[in-house]
Short mmCIF file of C-alpha atoms in Angstrom, two decimals:
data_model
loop_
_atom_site.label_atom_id
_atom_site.label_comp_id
_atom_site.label_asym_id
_atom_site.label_seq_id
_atom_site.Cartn_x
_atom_site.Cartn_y
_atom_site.Cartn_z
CA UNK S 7 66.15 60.36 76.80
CA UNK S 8 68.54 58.34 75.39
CA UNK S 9 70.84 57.99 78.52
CA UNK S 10 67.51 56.71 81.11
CA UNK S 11 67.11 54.24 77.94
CA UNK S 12 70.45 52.77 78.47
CA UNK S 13 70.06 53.46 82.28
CA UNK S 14 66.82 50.95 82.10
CA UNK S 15 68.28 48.56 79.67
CA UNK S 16 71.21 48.05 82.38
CA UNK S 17 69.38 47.95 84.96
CA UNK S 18 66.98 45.49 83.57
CA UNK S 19 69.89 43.30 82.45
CA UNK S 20 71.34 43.20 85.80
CA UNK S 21 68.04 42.47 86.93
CA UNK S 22 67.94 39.25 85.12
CA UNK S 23 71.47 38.10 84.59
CA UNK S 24 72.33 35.14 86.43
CA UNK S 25 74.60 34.86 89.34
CA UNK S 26 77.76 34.46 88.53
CA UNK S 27 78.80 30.30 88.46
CA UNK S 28 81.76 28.85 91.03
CA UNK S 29 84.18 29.07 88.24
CA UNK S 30 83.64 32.46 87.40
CA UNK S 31 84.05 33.12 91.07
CA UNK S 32 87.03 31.29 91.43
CA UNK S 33 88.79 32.55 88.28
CA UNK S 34 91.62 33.79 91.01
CA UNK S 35 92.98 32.01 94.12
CA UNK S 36 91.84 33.31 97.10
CA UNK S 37 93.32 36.36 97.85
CA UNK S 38 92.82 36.62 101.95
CA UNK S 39 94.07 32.75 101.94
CA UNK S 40 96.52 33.43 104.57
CA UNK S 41 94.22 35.17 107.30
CA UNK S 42 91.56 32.57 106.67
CA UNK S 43 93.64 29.83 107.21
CA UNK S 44 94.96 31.57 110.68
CA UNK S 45 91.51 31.95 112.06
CA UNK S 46 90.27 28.13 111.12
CA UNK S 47 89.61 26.20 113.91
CA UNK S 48 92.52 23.11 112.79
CA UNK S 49 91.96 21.12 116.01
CA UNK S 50 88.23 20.42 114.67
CA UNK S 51 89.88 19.38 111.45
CA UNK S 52 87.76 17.31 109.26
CA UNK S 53 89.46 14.41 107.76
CA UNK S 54 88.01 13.34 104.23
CA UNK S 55 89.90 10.27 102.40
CA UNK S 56 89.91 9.84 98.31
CA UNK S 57 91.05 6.26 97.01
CA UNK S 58 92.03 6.31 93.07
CA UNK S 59 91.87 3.24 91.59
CA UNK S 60 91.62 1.98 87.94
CA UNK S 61 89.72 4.14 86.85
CA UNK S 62 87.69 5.92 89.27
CA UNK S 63 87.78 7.95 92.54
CA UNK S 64 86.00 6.59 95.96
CA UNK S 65 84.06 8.16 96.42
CA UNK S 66 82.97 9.87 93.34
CA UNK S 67 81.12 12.71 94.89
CA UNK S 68 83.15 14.62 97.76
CA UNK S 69 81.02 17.44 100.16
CA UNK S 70 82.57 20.14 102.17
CA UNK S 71 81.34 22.83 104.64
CA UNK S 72 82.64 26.88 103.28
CA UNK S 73 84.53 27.72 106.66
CA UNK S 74 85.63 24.33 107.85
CA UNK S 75 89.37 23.22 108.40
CA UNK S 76 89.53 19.82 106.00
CA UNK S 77 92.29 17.57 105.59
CA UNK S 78 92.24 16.25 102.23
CA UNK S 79 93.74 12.90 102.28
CA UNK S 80 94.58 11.59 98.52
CA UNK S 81 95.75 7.66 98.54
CA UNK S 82 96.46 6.01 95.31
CA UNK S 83 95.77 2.18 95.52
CA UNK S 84 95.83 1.25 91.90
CA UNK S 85 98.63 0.30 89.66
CA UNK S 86 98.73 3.79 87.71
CA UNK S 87 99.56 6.99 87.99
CA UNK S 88 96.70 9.52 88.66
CA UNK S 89 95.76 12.87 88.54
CA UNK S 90 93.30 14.42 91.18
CA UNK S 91 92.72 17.49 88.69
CA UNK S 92 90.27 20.55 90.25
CA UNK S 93 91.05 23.66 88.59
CA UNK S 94 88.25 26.05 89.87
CA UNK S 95 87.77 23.88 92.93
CA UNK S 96 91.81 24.85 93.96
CA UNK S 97 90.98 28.16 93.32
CA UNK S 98 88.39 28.41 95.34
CA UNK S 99 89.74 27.18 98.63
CA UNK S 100 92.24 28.39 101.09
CA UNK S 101 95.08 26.23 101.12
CA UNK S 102 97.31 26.05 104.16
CA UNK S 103 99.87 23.53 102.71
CA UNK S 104 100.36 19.90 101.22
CA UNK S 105 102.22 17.39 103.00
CA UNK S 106 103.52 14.42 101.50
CA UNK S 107 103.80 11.21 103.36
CA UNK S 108 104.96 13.33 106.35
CA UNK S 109 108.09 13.94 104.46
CA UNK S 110 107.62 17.10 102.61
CA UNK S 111 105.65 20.09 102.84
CA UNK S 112 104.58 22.33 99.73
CA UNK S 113 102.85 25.61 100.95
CA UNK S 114 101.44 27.43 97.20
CA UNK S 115 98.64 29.99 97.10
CA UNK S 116 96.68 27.03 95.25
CA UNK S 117 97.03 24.52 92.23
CA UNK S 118 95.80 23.45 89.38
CA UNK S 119 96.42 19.44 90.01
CA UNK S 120 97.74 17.25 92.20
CA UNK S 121 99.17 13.63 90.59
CA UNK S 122 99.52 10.48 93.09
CA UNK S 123 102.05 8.06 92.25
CA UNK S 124 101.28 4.50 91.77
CA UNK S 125 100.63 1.92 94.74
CA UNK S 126 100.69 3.79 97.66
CA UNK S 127 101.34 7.30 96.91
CA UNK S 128 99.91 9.84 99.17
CA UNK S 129 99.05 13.08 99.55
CA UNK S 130 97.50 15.19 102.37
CA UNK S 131 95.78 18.85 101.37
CA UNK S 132 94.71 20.73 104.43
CA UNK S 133 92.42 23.69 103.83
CA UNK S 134 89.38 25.70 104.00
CA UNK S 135 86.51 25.70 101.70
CA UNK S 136 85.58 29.74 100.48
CA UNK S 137 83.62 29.42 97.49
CA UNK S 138 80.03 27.40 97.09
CA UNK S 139 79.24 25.64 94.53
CA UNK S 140 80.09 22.26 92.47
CA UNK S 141 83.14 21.79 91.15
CA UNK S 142 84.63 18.77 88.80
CA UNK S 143 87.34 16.91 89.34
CA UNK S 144 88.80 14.41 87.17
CA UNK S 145 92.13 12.57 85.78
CA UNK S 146 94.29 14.03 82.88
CA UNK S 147 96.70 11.45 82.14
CA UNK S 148 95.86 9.15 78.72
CA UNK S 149 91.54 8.61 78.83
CA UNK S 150 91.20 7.67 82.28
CA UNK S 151 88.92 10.30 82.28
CA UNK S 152 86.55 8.73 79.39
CA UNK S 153 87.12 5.61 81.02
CA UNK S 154 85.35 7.10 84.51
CA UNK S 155 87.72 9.09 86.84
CA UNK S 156 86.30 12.06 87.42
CA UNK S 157 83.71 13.11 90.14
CA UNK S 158 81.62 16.28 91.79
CA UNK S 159 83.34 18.06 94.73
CA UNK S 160 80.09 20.40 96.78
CA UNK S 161 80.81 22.86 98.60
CA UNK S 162 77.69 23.99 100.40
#
């Protein structure tokens, strides 16, 4: 008797539990990264351009198709250093590398947050979208955050 209580009591809970949220999703990198970035379609790359400035992102709310090849252009314009911080969001993507003004190339499983140097800096994230959801993303240097960099990345 006592195990179909527990049996029902799980079940039930299961039943009703939520599903779980992006970040709990994403609590790891992606661990097929590689063979989903070898089977995107790159030559129907989407291009989608961030501009920091002081103190905000343009534009604030970025949307993404789960599947797509994206090129993640990140431009800093203002007169600061900033952070494009996305914790869960980099988790949740397959990354195929970063390139830096055409003169460097990173290739990680994923990371935590990306900082664009003052005036000009540049940085170019190509990858693929896994997990749906909304993510935030925001800037962790000093209270540029309070003062209104952050934003919504979607991932539908």
């Amino acid at each position: 008797m006592k195990t179909m209580l527990q049996a029902i009591l799980a079940t039930t809970f299961l039943a009703i539990a939520p599903p779980p949220s992006p970040a709990m999703a994403a609590e790891r990198h992606i661990e097929n990264a590689d063979e989903i970035v070898q089977q995107a379609d790159w030559n129907a790359m989407k291009t989608v351009t961030v501009v920091f400035e002081e103190h905000g992102y343009t534009p604030e709310e970025l949307r993404f198709q789960a599947g797509t090849a994206y090129k993640l252009v990140l431009r800093n314009e203002g007169e600061k250093h900033h952070y494009f911080t996305a914790p869960e969001f980099f988790r949740s993507i397959a990354t195929r590398k970063a390139m830096v003004n055409g003169q460097a190339e990173i290739k990680a499983p994923y990371f935590k947050a990306i900082e664009v140097l003052k005036e000009g800096g540049q940085l170019d994230l190509y990858f693929v979208p896994v997990v749906r959801g909304r993510f935030e993303v925001y800037c962790t240097i000093d209270d540029h955050r309070e003062k209104g960099m952050e934003g919504q990345i979607i991932v539908e």
